[in-house]
């Protein structure tokens, strides 16, 4: 007879290891709600050093700060904004010798593409990447295009890539007659694409593509198929590829993708009369349950224009939510979910890294320069220029 044993949680020691999925340690849950502040820099002189370095560099340096950055970094940004606004702002400063981009890798690549060859784009921490951008790798996208060719639909498919993609993917889209989009102009980009083809390959964020096509353009969920690069032919048949209008890449934002319908229902129970405002990178069921949906800039404008005393639950990155809450104490602003924290890669850009990059520039050493090879840059630039030309 088989011996059946019952697992018993260890007791009597605070350091007992728990098997995955079994038992719980209340102390291990500390920090899950992210109620506190990020730790202060260990060097109390960093603020003074950052100011001194910026002053020494003067107009030679232009510092860009993405909305999702820490407050300690935003303090030293010459401009703030979303990824495309910042890249465009960088292009508007041809006199700046150094562009220090406090964001993530794909943003710095876009800035390098849009700025002059004599300008150096600096990313204070090369490990500041983007999980969504990393979900679409060039060889995978080229294999997808081969699958579309085998199904006989590549010639009638227009590729559209979200700004949150690598230079390689933007270059692929440019080579194949496509366009880049942002979360605020995705519908215009898709309108442009469907005027030139029968279907769209949307990279790399499935949620933005699905939400735009279904909620703004009148397509159905059945018109959308999900291409999984880790499965043969994306896990789709030729017939599915031929019947689809939107071929969505299986990618997502690790922050926005974590919000759930339960998050929305929970906050409505906790906060009477709350307005739920989310980013279109959220899941379809979250977006359909929300009151308002829009880009980062839209979220900021909506909160700023809201009446005093109103309550808002925001489904976007926590640094921005907290900054808005601090800027509008007359409104009740809360994070949509209780367990999702900061964007881990965006938060790699901290004050120590920024100070190091600036002080190295003062010393005449260019560190962490981001460059895109000329051919990729030319192809990516054509897709970016097409976005700028959208009506």
mmCIF file of C-alpha atoms in Angstrom:
data_model
loop_
_atom_site.group_PDB
_atom_site.id
_atom_site.type_symbol
_atom_site.label_atom_id
_atom_site.label_comp_id
_atom_site.label_asym_id
_atom_site.label_seq_id
_atom_site.Cartn_x
_atom_site.Cartn_y
_atom_site.Cartn_z
ATOM 1 C CA UNK A 1 0.000 0.000 0.000
ATOM 2 C CA UNK A 2 1.277 3.437 -0.875
ATOM 3 C CA UNK A 3 2.226 5.618 2.037
ATOM 4 C CA UNK A 4 0.459 8.961 1.995
ATOM 5 C CA UNK A 5 2.205 11.763 3.824
ATOM 6 C CA UNK A 6 0.814 15.145 4.683
ATOM 7 C CA UNK A 7 3.079 18.157 4.393
ATOM 8 C CA UNK A 8 3.189 20.217 7.595
ATOM 9 C CA UNK A 9 4.442 23.758 7.584
ATOM 10 C CA UNK A 10 7.629 24.054 9.660
ATOM 11 C CA UNK A 11 7.251 25.958 12.893
ATOM 12 C CA UNK A 12 9.390 27.212 15.712
ATOM 13 C CA UNK A 13 11.799 29.174 13.540
ATOM 14 C CA UNK A 14 11.412 32.473 11.727
ATOM 15 C CA UNK A 15 13.729 31.358 8.942
ATOM 16 C CA UNK A 16 11.966 28.172 7.867
ATOM 17 C CA UNK A 17 11.803 27.743 4.100
ATOM 18 C CA UNK A 18 8.349 27.308 2.588
ATOM 19 C CA UNK A 19 7.758 25.110 -0.435
ATOM 20 C CA UNK A 20 6.371 26.974 -3.409
ATOM 21 C CA UNK A 21 2.622 27.363 -3.122
ATOM 22 C CA UNK A 22 2.428 25.851 0.357
ATOM 23 C CA UNK A 23 1.953 27.880 3.486
ATOM 24 C CA UNK A 24 2.554 31.561 3.995
ATOM 25 C CA UNK A 25 4.809 33.809 5.980
ATOM 26 C CA UNK A 26 3.222 37.093 6.991
ATOM 27 C CA UNK A 27 6.614 38.767 7.218
ATOM 28 C CA UNK A 28 7.402 37.815 3.626
ATOM 29 C CA UNK A 29 4.411 39.823 2.449
ATOM 30 C CA UNK A 30 5.852 43.087 3.662
ATOM 31 C CA UNK A 31 6.273 45.535 0.773
ATOM 32 C CA UNK A 32 3.760 43.846 -1.497
ATOM 33 C CA UNK A 33 1.421 46.829 -1.226
ATOM 34 C CA UNK A 34 4.293 49.275 -1.886
ATOM 35 C CA UNK A 35 2.979 51.728 0.717
ATOM 36 C CA UNK A 36 6.346 53.279 1.547
ATOM 37 C CA UNK A 37 8.969 55.368 -0.136
ATOM 38 C CA UNK A 38 11.769 54.083 -2.319
ATOM 39 C CA UNK A 39 14.961 54.049 -0.246
ATOM 40 C CA UNK A 40 16.961 57.254 -0.241
ATOM 41 C CA UNK A 41 20.310 57.227 -2.041
ATOM 42 C CA UNK A 42 23.094 56.051 0.250
ATOM 43 C CA UNK A 43 25.190 59.110 -0.599
ATOM 44 C CA UNK A 44 23.492 62.261 0.783
ATOM 45 C CA UNK A 45 25.654 64.451 -1.474
ATOM 46 C CA UNK A 46 24.193 63.072 -4.708
ATOM 47 C CA UNK A 47 21.688 65.902 -5.187
ATOM 48 C CA UNK A 48 24.414 68.521 -4.864
ATOM 49 C CA UNK A 49 26.682 66.536 -7.187
ATOM 50 C CA UNK A 50 23.942 66.232 -9.804
ATOM 51 C CA UNK A 51 23.316 69.970 -9.702
ATOM 52 C CA UNK A 52 27.016 70.723 -9.980
ATOM 53 C CA UNK A 53 27.498 68.371 -12.918
ATOM 54 C CA UNK A 54 24.506 69.780 -14.805
ATOM 55 C CA UNK A 55 25.730 73.305 -14.201
ATOM 56 C CA UNK A 56 29.212 72.426 -15.445
ATOM 57 C CA UNK A 57 27.814 70.898 -18.636
ATOM 58 C CA UNK A 58 25.371 73.749 -19.250
ATOM 59 C CA UNK A 59 23.680 73.674 -22.649
ATOM 60 C CA UNK A 60 25.900 70.808 -23.767
ATOM 61 C CA UNK A 61 23.577 68.358 -21.993
ATOM 62 C CA UNK A 62 19.834 67.806 -22.335
ATOM 63 C CA UNK A 63 18.230 65.472 -19.773
ATOM 64 C CA UNK A 64 15.006 63.652 -20.650
ATOM 65 C CA UNK A 65 12.813 62.069 -17.965
ATOM 66 C CA UNK A 66 10.061 59.572 -18.684
ATOM 67 C CA UNK A 67 6.855 59.869 -16.650
ATOM 68 C CA UNK A 68 7.569 56.525 -14.971
ATOM 69 C CA UNK A 69 10.911 57.629 -13.523
ATOM 70 C CA UNK A 70 11.576 58.172 -9.832
ATOM 71 C CA UNK A 71 11.015 61.669 -8.456
ATOM 72 C CA UNK A 72 14.703 61.929 -7.575
ATOM 73 C CA UNK A 73 15.505 61.596 -11.288
ATOM 74 C CA UNK A 74 12.613 63.710 -12.612
ATOM 75 C CA UNK A 75 13.976 66.580 -10.500
ATOM 76 C CA UNK A 76 16.911 66.893 -12.905
ATOM 77 C CA UNK A 77 15.014 66.381 -16.171
ATOM 78 C CA UNK A 78 14.845 69.330 -18.558
ATOM 79 C CA UNK A 79 11.652 67.886 -20.030
ATOM 80 C CA UNK A 80 9.315 65.053 -19.051
ATOM 81 C CA UNK A 81 6.927 63.038 -21.176
ATOM 82 C CA UNK A 82 6.146 59.712 -22.765
ATOM 83 C CA UNK A 83 8.627 57.839 -24.949
ATOM 84 C CA UNK A 84 7.844 59.449 -28.298
ATOM 85 C CA UNK A 85 7.449 62.981 -26.952
ATOM 86 C CA UNK A 86 10.876 62.730 -25.363
ATOM 87 C CA UNK A 87 12.513 61.391 -28.533
ATOM 88 C CA UNK A 88 10.925 64.231 -30.489
ATOM 89 C CA UNK A 89 12.083 66.746 -27.859
ATOM 90 C CA UNK A 90 15.606 65.384 -28.248
ATOM 91 C CA UNK A 91 15.399 65.878 -32.017
ATOM 92 C CA UNK A 92 14.363 69.475 -31.349
ATOM 93 C CA UNK A 93 17.627 70.180 -29.526
ATOM 94 C CA UNK A 94 20.338 69.851 -32.215
ATOM 95 C CA UNK A 95 22.612 72.144 -30.188
ATOM 96 C CA UNK A 96 22.842 69.638 -27.312
ATOM 97 C CA UNK A 97 26.043 67.606 -27.477
ATOM 98 C CA UNK A 98 24.763 65.019 -25.008
ATOM 99 C CA UNK A 99 21.226 63.618 -24.670
ATOM 100 C CA UNK A 100 20.888 61.845 -21.323
ATOM 101 C CA UNK A 101 17.763 59.686 -21.579
ATOM 102 C CA UNK A 102 16.265 58.672 -18.246
ATOM 103 C CA UNK A 103 14.012 55.939 -19.562
ATOM 104 C CA UNK A 104 14.661 52.517 -21.067
ATOM 105 C CA UNK A 105 16.726 51.155 -23.930
ATOM 106 C CA UNK A 106 14.236 51.345 -26.803
ATOM 107 C CA UNK A 107 13.542 55.003 -25.959
ATOM 108 C CA UNK A 108 17.229 55.867 -26.159
ATOM 109 C CA UNK A 109 17.422 54.033 -29.502
ATOM 110 C CA UNK A 110 14.573 56.154 -30.869
ATOM 111 C CA UNK A 111 16.327 59.302 -29.670
ATOM 112 C CA UNK A 112 19.519 58.212 -31.441
ATOM 113 C CA UNK A 113 17.554 57.609 -34.657
ATOM 114 C CA UNK A 114 15.947 61.052 -34.532
ATOM 115 C CA UNK A 115 18.996 63.079 -33.483
ATOM 116 C CA UNK A 116 22.105 64.054 -35.413
ATOM 117 C CA UNK A 117 25.203 61.831 -35.755
ATOM 118 C CA UNK A 118 27.294 64.308 -33.779
ATOM 119 C CA UNK A 119 24.990 63.989 -30.750
ATOM 120 C CA UNK A 120 25.569 61.267 -28.152
ATOM 121 C CA UNK A 121 22.559 59.601 -26.539
ATOM 122 C CA UNK A 122 23.367 58.316 -23.045
ATOM 123 C CA UNK A 123 21.408 55.726 -21.028
ATOM 124 C CA UNK A 124 22.574 55.981 -17.396
ATOM 125 C CA UNK A 125 22.109 52.240 -16.813
ATOM 126 C CA UNK A 126 22.418 49.865 -19.759
ATOM 127 C CA UNK A 127 20.341 47.287 -17.863
ATOM 128 C CA UNK A 128 17.272 49.543 -18.099
ATOM 129 C CA UNK A 129 15.376 47.564 -20.698
ATOM 130 C CA UNK A 130 11.718 46.856 -21.424
ATOM 131 C CA UNK A 131 10.166 43.428 -21.014
ATOM 132 C CA UNK A 132 7.563 44.197 -23.688
ATOM 133 C CA UNK A 133 10.159 45.260 -26.258
ATOM 134 C CA UNK A 134 12.182 42.132 -25.452
ATOM 135 C CA UNK A 135 9.176 39.934 -26.310
ATOM 136 C CA UNK A 136 9.616 40.656 -30.034
ATOM 137 C CA UNK A 137 13.057 39.694 -31.347
ATOM 138 C CA UNK A 138 13.978 40.302 -34.991
ATOM 139 C CA UNK A 139 14.541 36.655 -35.975
ATOM 140 C CA UNK A 140 11.143 35.770 -34.442
ATOM 141 C CA UNK A 141 9.367 38.517 -36.387
ATOM 142 C CA UNK A 142 11.090 37.488 -39.606
ATOM 143 C CA UNK A 143 9.923 33.892 -38.990
ATOM 144 C CA UNK A 144 6.393 35.236 -38.494
ATOM 145 C CA UNK A 145 6.619 37.091 -41.818
ATOM 146 C CA UNK A 146 7.735 33.830 -43.458
ATOM 147 C CA UNK A 147 4.656 32.115 -42.006
ATOM 148 C CA UNK A 148 2.476 34.870 -43.440
ATOM 149 C CA UNK A 149 4.177 34.397 -46.808
ATOM 150 C CA UNK A 150 3.591 30.643 -46.678
ATOM 151 C CA UNK A 151 -0.079 31.329 -45.945
ATOM 152 C CA UNK A 152 -0.220 33.674 -48.933
ATOM 153 C CA UNK A 153 -1.107 36.788 -46.931
ATOM 154 C CA UNK A 154 2.177 38.678 -46.432
ATOM 155 C CA UNK A 155 1.561 40.780 -49.527
ATOM 156 C CA UNK A 156 -1.722 42.050 -48.085
ATOM 157 C CA UNK A 157 -0.474 42.509 -44.514
ATOM 158 C CA UNK A 158 0.850 45.825 -43.204
ATOM 159 C CA UNK A 159 3.118 45.684 -40.126
ATOM 160 C CA UNK A 160 2.475 48.205 -37.346
ATOM 161 C CA UNK A 161 4.737 48.382 -34.322
ATOM 162 C CA UNK A 162 4.140 50.131 -31.044
ATOM 163 C CA UNK A 163 6.749 52.688 -30.018
ATOM 164 C CA UNK A 164 7.707 50.255 -27.237
ATOM 165 C CA UNK A 165 9.804 48.101 -29.547
ATOM 166 C CA UNK A 166 13.469 47.787 -30.411
ATOM 167 C CA UNK A 167 15.161 49.610 -33.271
ATOM 168 C CA UNK A 168 15.466 46.245 -35.050
ATOM 169 C CA UNK A 169 11.681 45.815 -35.027
ATOM 170 C CA UNK A 170 11.066 49.404 -36.124
ATOM 171 C CA UNK A 171 13.567 48.780 -38.907
ATOM 172 C CA UNK A 172 11.735 45.607 -39.978
ATOM 173 C CA UNK A 173 8.455 47.517 -40.080
ATOM 174 C CA UNK A 174 10.040 50.305 -42.119
ATOM 175 C CA UNK A 175 11.515 47.807 -44.599
ATOM 176 C CA UNK A 176 8.093 46.279 -45.116
ATOM 177 C CA UNK A 177 6.124 49.464 -45.652
ATOM 178 C CA UNK A 178 4.671 49.785 -42.161
ATOM 179 C CA UNK A 179 4.367 52.431 -39.484
ATOM 180 C CA UNK A 180 5.162 53.056 -35.819
ATOM 181 C CA UNK A 181 2.376 54.089 -33.453
ATOM 182 C CA UNK A 182 1.934 55.364 -29.927
ATOM 183 C CA UNK A 183 -0.880 54.590 -27.511
ATOM 184 C CA UNK A 184 -2.509 57.901 -28.430
ATOM 185 C CA UNK A 185 -2.416 57.545 -32.225
ATOM 186 C CA UNK A 186 -2.849 53.763 -32.601
ATOM 187 C CA UNK A 187 -6.246 54.143 -34.276
ATOM 188 C CA UNK A 188 -4.862 56.580 -36.836
ATOM 189 C CA UNK A 189 -1.982 54.220 -37.548
ATOM 190 C CA UNK A 190 -4.358 51.282 -38.007
ATOM 191 C CA UNK A 191 -6.666 53.326 -40.242
ATOM 192 C CA UNK A 192 -3.632 54.141 -42.386
ATOM 193 C CA UNK A 193 -2.569 50.488 -42.463
ATOM 194 C CA UNK A 194 -5.997 49.112 -43.373
ATOM 195 C CA UNK A 195 -6.223 51.625 -46.221
ATOM 196 C CA UNK A 196 -3.145 49.897 -47.662
ATOM 197 C CA UNK A 197 -3.744 46.258 -46.816
ATOM 198 C CA UNK A 198 -6.326 43.701 -45.800
ATOM 199 C CA UNK A 199 -4.802 42.817 -42.446
ATOM 200 C CA UNK A 200 -2.315 44.105 -39.866
ATOM 201 C CA UNK A 201 0.530 42.436 -38.013
ATOM 202 C CA UNK A 202 0.588 44.378 -34.723
ATOM 203 C CA UNK A 203 3.792 44.298 -32.648
ATOM 204 C CA UNK A 204 4.617 43.755 -29.821
ATOM 205 C CA UNK A 205 1.719 44.590 -27.452
ATOM 206 C CA UNK A 206 -1.300 42.384 -28.015
ATOM 207 C CA UNK A 207 -3.486 44.412 -25.641
ATOM 208 C CA UNK A 208 -3.060 47.800 -27.318
ATOM 209 C CA UNK A 209 -3.699 46.206 -30.701
ATOM 210 C CA UNK A 210 -6.781 44.311 -29.563
ATOM 211 C CA UNK A 211 -8.266 47.194 -27.587
ATOM 212 C CA UNK A 212 -7.810 49.650 -30.446
ATOM 213 C CA UNK A 213 -9.213 47.335 -33.106
ATOM 214 C CA UNK A 214 -12.239 46.189 -31.097
ATOM 215 C CA UNK A 215 -13.160 49.222 -29.023
ATOM 216 C CA UNK A 216 -12.260 52.009 -31.437
ATOM 217 C CA UNK A 217 -12.558 50.506 -34.916
ATOM 218 C CA UNK A 218 -15.503 48.131 -34.664
ATOM 219 C CA UNK A 219 -13.677 44.863 -35.263
ATOM 220 C CA UNK A 220 -14.682 41.803 -33.239
ATOM 221 C CA UNK A 221 -12.541 39.630 -31.017
ATOM 222 C CA UNK A 222 -12.975 36.916 -33.645
ATOM 223 C CA UNK A 223 -11.194 39.188 -36.136
ATOM 224 C CA UNK A 224 -8.088 38.992 -33.947
ATOM 225 C CA UNK A 225 -5.676 36.066 -33.649
ATOM 226 C CA UNK A 226 -2.683 35.768 -31.345
ATOM 227 C CA UNK A 227 0.687 34.838 -32.829
ATOM 228 C CA UNK A 228 2.911 33.078 -30.288
ATOM 229 C CA UNK A 229 6.567 33.182 -31.438
ATOM 230 C CA UNK A 230 7.379 30.208 -29.218
ATOM 231 C CA UNK A 231 5.038 27.876 -31.121
ATOM 232 C CA UNK A 232 5.416 26.474 -34.658
ATOM 233 C CA UNK A 233 3.848 28.952 -37.101
ATOM 234 C CA UNK A 234 2.823 31.003 -34.094
ATOM 235 C CA UNK A 235 0.338 28.350 -33.025
ATOM 236 C CA UNK A 236 -1.949 29.340 -35.928
ATOM 237 C CA UNK A 237 -3.151 27.559 -39.034
ATOM 238 C CA UNK A 238 -2.960 29.037 -42.528
ATOM 239 C CA UNK A 239 -6.729 29.359 -42.454
ATOM 240 C CA UNK A 240 -6.630 31.362 -39.218
ATOM 241 C CA UNK A 241 -4.027 33.697 -40.680
ATOM 242 C CA UNK A 242 -6.093 34.164 -43.844
ATOM 243 C CA UNK A 243 -9.312 34.878 -41.940
ATOM 244 C CA UNK A 244 -7.822 37.276 -39.406
ATOM 245 C CA UNK A 245 -7.883 41.046 -39.700
ATOM 246 C CA UNK A 246 -5.550 41.671 -36.764
ATOM 247 C CA UNK A 247 -2.590 39.360 -36.189
ATOM 248 C CA UNK A 248 -1.505 40.250 -32.664
ATOM 249 C CA UNK A 249 1.963 39.483 -31.357
ATOM 250 C CA UNK A 250 2.008 37.657 -28.031
ATOM 251 C CA UNK A 251 3.608 40.441 -26.022
ATOM 252 C CA UNK A 252 2.511 42.649 -23.164
ATOM 253 C CA UNK A 253 3.649 45.192 -20.575
ATOM 254 C CA UNK A 254 4.687 43.477 -17.354
ATOM 255 C CA UNK A 255 3.105 46.294 -15.311
ATOM 256 C CA UNK A 256 -0.121 47.041 -17.196
ATOM 257 C CA UNK A 257 -0.672 43.376 -18.009
ATOM 258 C CA UNK A 258 -0.952 42.541 -14.302
ATOM 259 C CA UNK A 259 -4.151 44.533 -13.719
ATOM 260 C CA UNK A 260 -7.213 42.289 -13.652
ATOM 261 C CA UNK A 261 -10.986 42.546 -13.674
ATOM 262 C CA UNK A 262 -10.819 41.641 -9.994
ATOM 263 C CA UNK A 263 -8.688 44.746 -9.456
ATOM 264 C CA UNK A 264 -11.439 46.896 -10.947
ATOM 265 C CA UNK A 265 -14.209 45.209 -8.961
ATOM 266 C CA UNK A 266 -12.210 45.423 -5.757
ATOM 267 C CA UNK A 267 -11.473 49.136 -6.036
ATOM 268 C CA UNK A 268 -15.124 49.889 -6.809
ATOM 269 C CA UNK A 269 -16.074 48.131 -3.559
ATOM 270 C CA UNK A 270 -13.404 49.916 -1.547
ATOM 271 C CA UNK A 271 -13.828 53.444 -2.953
ATOM 272 C CA UNK A 272 -17.439 54.612 -3.473
ATOM 273 C CA UNK A 273 -17.928 56.621 -6.650
ATOM 274 C CA UNK A 274 -14.414 55.947 -7.900
ATOM 275 C CA UNK A 275 -13.502 56.665 -11.529
ATOM 276 C CA UNK A 276 -11.367 53.899 -13.017
ATOM 277 C CA UNK A 277 -8.840 55.272 -15.512
ATOM 278 C CA UNK A 278 -6.498 52.831 -17.251
ATOM 279 C CA UNK A 279 -3.884 52.649 -19.972
ATOM 280 C CA UNK A 280 -4.783 50.773 -23.208
ATOM 281 C CA UNK A 281 -1.884 48.383 -22.558
ATOM 282 C CA UNK A 282 -4.170 46.775 -19.955
ATOM 283 C CA UNK A 283 -6.060 43.565 -20.694
ATOM 284 C CA UNK A 284 -9.250 43.788 -22.736
ATOM 285 C CA UNK A 285 -11.510 42.865 -19.801
ATOM 286 C CA UNK A 286 -9.899 45.580 -17.672
ATOM 287 C CA UNK A 287 -10.275 48.235 -20.357
ATOM 288 C CA UNK A 288 -13.929 47.353 -20.981
ATOM 289 C CA UNK A 289 -14.661 47.541 -17.244
ATOM 290 C CA UNK A 290 -12.946 50.912 -16.811
ATOM 291 C CA UNK A 291 -14.603 54.323 -17.031
ATOM 292 C CA UNK A 292 -11.814 55.995 -18.980
ATOM 293 C CA UNK A 293 -9.019 54.638 -21.186
ATOM 294 C CA UNK A 294 -6.077 56.513 -22.632
ATOM 295 C CA UNK A 295 -2.380 57.104 -23.031
ATOM 296 C CA UNK A 296 -0.084 58.317 -20.283
ATOM 297 C CA UNK A 297 -0.541 61.913 -21.413
ATOM 298 C CA UNK A 298 -4.326 61.392 -21.468
ATOM 299 C CA UNK A 299 -4.243 60.016 -17.932
ATOM 300 C CA UNK A 300 -2.333 63.076 -16.718
ATOM 301 C CA UNK A 301 -4.662 65.542 -18.480
ATOM 302 C CA UNK A 302 -7.766 63.777 -17.198
ATOM 303 C CA UNK A 303 -6.615 63.832 -13.587
ATOM 304 C CA UNK A 304 -5.539 67.461 -13.853
ATOM 305 C CA UNK A 305 -8.957 68.468 -15.207
ATOM 306 C CA UNK A 306 -10.933 66.412 -12.656
ATOM 307 C CA UNK A 307 -12.963 68.311 -10.052
ATOM 308 C CA UNK A 308 -11.785 68.584 -6.470
ATOM 309 C CA UNK A 309 -13.114 65.812 -4.268
ATOM 310 C CA UNK A 310 -13.357 63.264 -7.078
ATOM 311 C CA UNK A 311 -11.921 59.768 -6.621
ATOM 312 C CA UNK A 312 -9.671 58.059 -9.173
ATOM 313 C CA UNK A 313 -8.127 54.606 -9.439
ATOM 314 C CA UNK A 314 -5.322 54.630 -11.998
ATOM 315 C CA UNK A 315 -4.188 51.557 -13.896
ATOM 316 C CA UNK A 316 -0.671 52.579 -14.850
ATOM 317 C CA UNK A 317 2.865 52.665 -13.435
ATOM 318 C CA UNK A 318 3.111 53.434 -9.730
ATOM 319 C CA UNK A 319 5.674 56.257 -9.882
ATOM 320 C CA UNK A 320 3.296 58.283 -12.058
ATOM 321 C CA UNK A 321 0.275 57.448 -9.885
ATOM 322 C CA UNK A 322 2.046 58.612 -6.753
ATOM 323 C CA UNK A 323 3.324 61.771 -8.455
ATOM 324 C CA UNK A 324 -0.213 62.654 -9.531
ATOM 325 C CA UNK A 325 -1.541 61.937 -6.040
ATOM 326 C CA UNK A 326 1.050 64.236 -4.497
ATOM 327 C CA UNK A 327 0.349 66.959 -7.070
ATOM 328 C CA UNK A 328 -3.435 66.829 -6.500
ATOM 329 C CA UNK A 329 -4.091 66.464 -2.765
ATOM 330 C CA UNK A 330 -7.638 67.770 -3.314
ATOM 331 C CA UNK A 331 -8.496 64.540 -5.161
ATOM 332 C CA UNK A 332 -8.500 60.940 -3.980
ATOM 333 C CA UNK A 333 -6.032 59.166 -6.250
ATOM 334 C CA UNK A 334 -5.163 55.518 -5.704
ATOM 335 C CA UNK A 335 -3.333 52.729 -7.499
ATOM 336 C CA UNK A 336 -5.756 50.354 -9.215
ATOM 337 C CA UNK A 337 -4.183 47.204 -7.811
ATOM 338 C CA UNK A 338 -2.765 46.483 -4.366
ATOM 339 C CA UNK A 339 0.062 44.163 -5.429
ATOM 340 C CA UNK A 340 1.702 45.603 -8.558
ATOM 341 C CA UNK A 341 4.703 47.775 -7.836
ATOM 342 C CA UNK A 342 7.118 49.913 -9.824
ATOM 343 C CA UNK A 343 8.357 49.069 -13.313
ATOM 344 C CA UNK A 344 11.540 47.255 -12.290
ATOM 345 C CA UNK A 345 13.525 48.089 -15.430
ATOM 346 C CA UNK A 346 12.483 51.751 -15.584
ATOM 347 C CA UNK A 347 13.539 52.104 -11.957
ATOM 348 C CA UNK A 348 17.065 50.980 -12.722
ATOM 349 C CA UNK A 349 17.685 54.612 -13.648
ATOM 350 C CA UNK A 350 18.296 56.089 -10.229
ATOM 351 C CA UNK A 351 20.163 59.090 -8.873
ATOM 352 C CA UNK A 352 23.509 57.284 -8.435
ATOM 353 C CA UNK A 353 23.500 56.190 -12.093
ATOM 354 C CA UNK A 354 22.438 59.634 -13.297
ATOM 355 C CA UNK A 355 25.150 61.370 -11.264
ATOM 356 C CA UNK A 356 27.764 58.915 -12.507
ATOM 357 C CA UNK A 357 26.785 59.520 -16.156
ATOM 358 C CA UNK A 358 26.806 63.306 -15.750
ATOM 359 C CA UNK A 359 30.119 63.397 -13.886
ATOM 360 C CA UNK A 360 31.734 61.177 -16.505
ATOM 361 C CA UNK A 361 30.607 63.621 -19.193
ATOM 362 C CA UNK A 362 32.084 66.490 -17.185
ATOM 363 C CA UNK A 363 35.358 64.550 -17.095
ATOM 364 C CA UNK A 364 35.255 64.150 -20.890
ATOM 365 C CA UNK A 365 34.279 60.486 -20.911
ATOM 366 C CA UNK A 366 31.161 59.450 -22.849
ATOM 367 C CA UNK A 367 29.649 56.401 -21.158
ATOM 368 C CA UNK A 368 26.762 54.098 -22.058
ATOM 369 C CA UNK A 369 26.259 55.643 -25.487
ATOM 370 C CA UNK A 370 23.355 54.130 -27.400
ATOM 371 C CA UNK A 371 23.876 53.837 -31.144
ATOM 372 C CA UNK A 372 21.775 52.255 -33.882
ATOM 373 C CA UNK A 373 23.551 51.020 -36.993
ATOM 374 C CA UNK A 374 22.932 53.271 -40.027
ATOM 375 C CA UNK A 375 20.872 50.814 -42.101
ATOM 376 C CA UNK A 376 18.571 49.873 -39.229
ATOM 377 C CA UNK A 377 18.273 53.535 -38.296
ATOM 378 C CA UNK A 378 17.317 54.495 -41.869
ATOM 379 C CA UNK A 379 14.605 51.824 -42.042
ATOM 380 C CA UNK A 380 13.302 52.668 -38.573
ATOM 381 C CA UNK A 381 13.334 56.356 -39.429
ATOM 382 C CA UNK A 382 11.050 55.715 -42.412
ATOM 383 C CA UNK A 383 8.485 54.032 -40.112
ATOM 384 C CA UNK A 384 8.783 56.857 -37.586
ATOM 385 C CA UNK A 385 8.471 59.510 -40.306
ATOM 386 C CA UNK A 386 5.353 57.758 -41.588
ATOM 387 C CA UNK A 387 3.866 58.054 -38.114
ATOM 388 C CA UNK A 388 4.659 61.762 -38.055
ATOM 389 C CA UNK A 389 2.913 62.102 -41.402
ATOM 390 C CA UNK A 390 -0.339 60.493 -40.187
ATOM 391 C CA UNK A 391 -3.333 62.808 -40.615
#
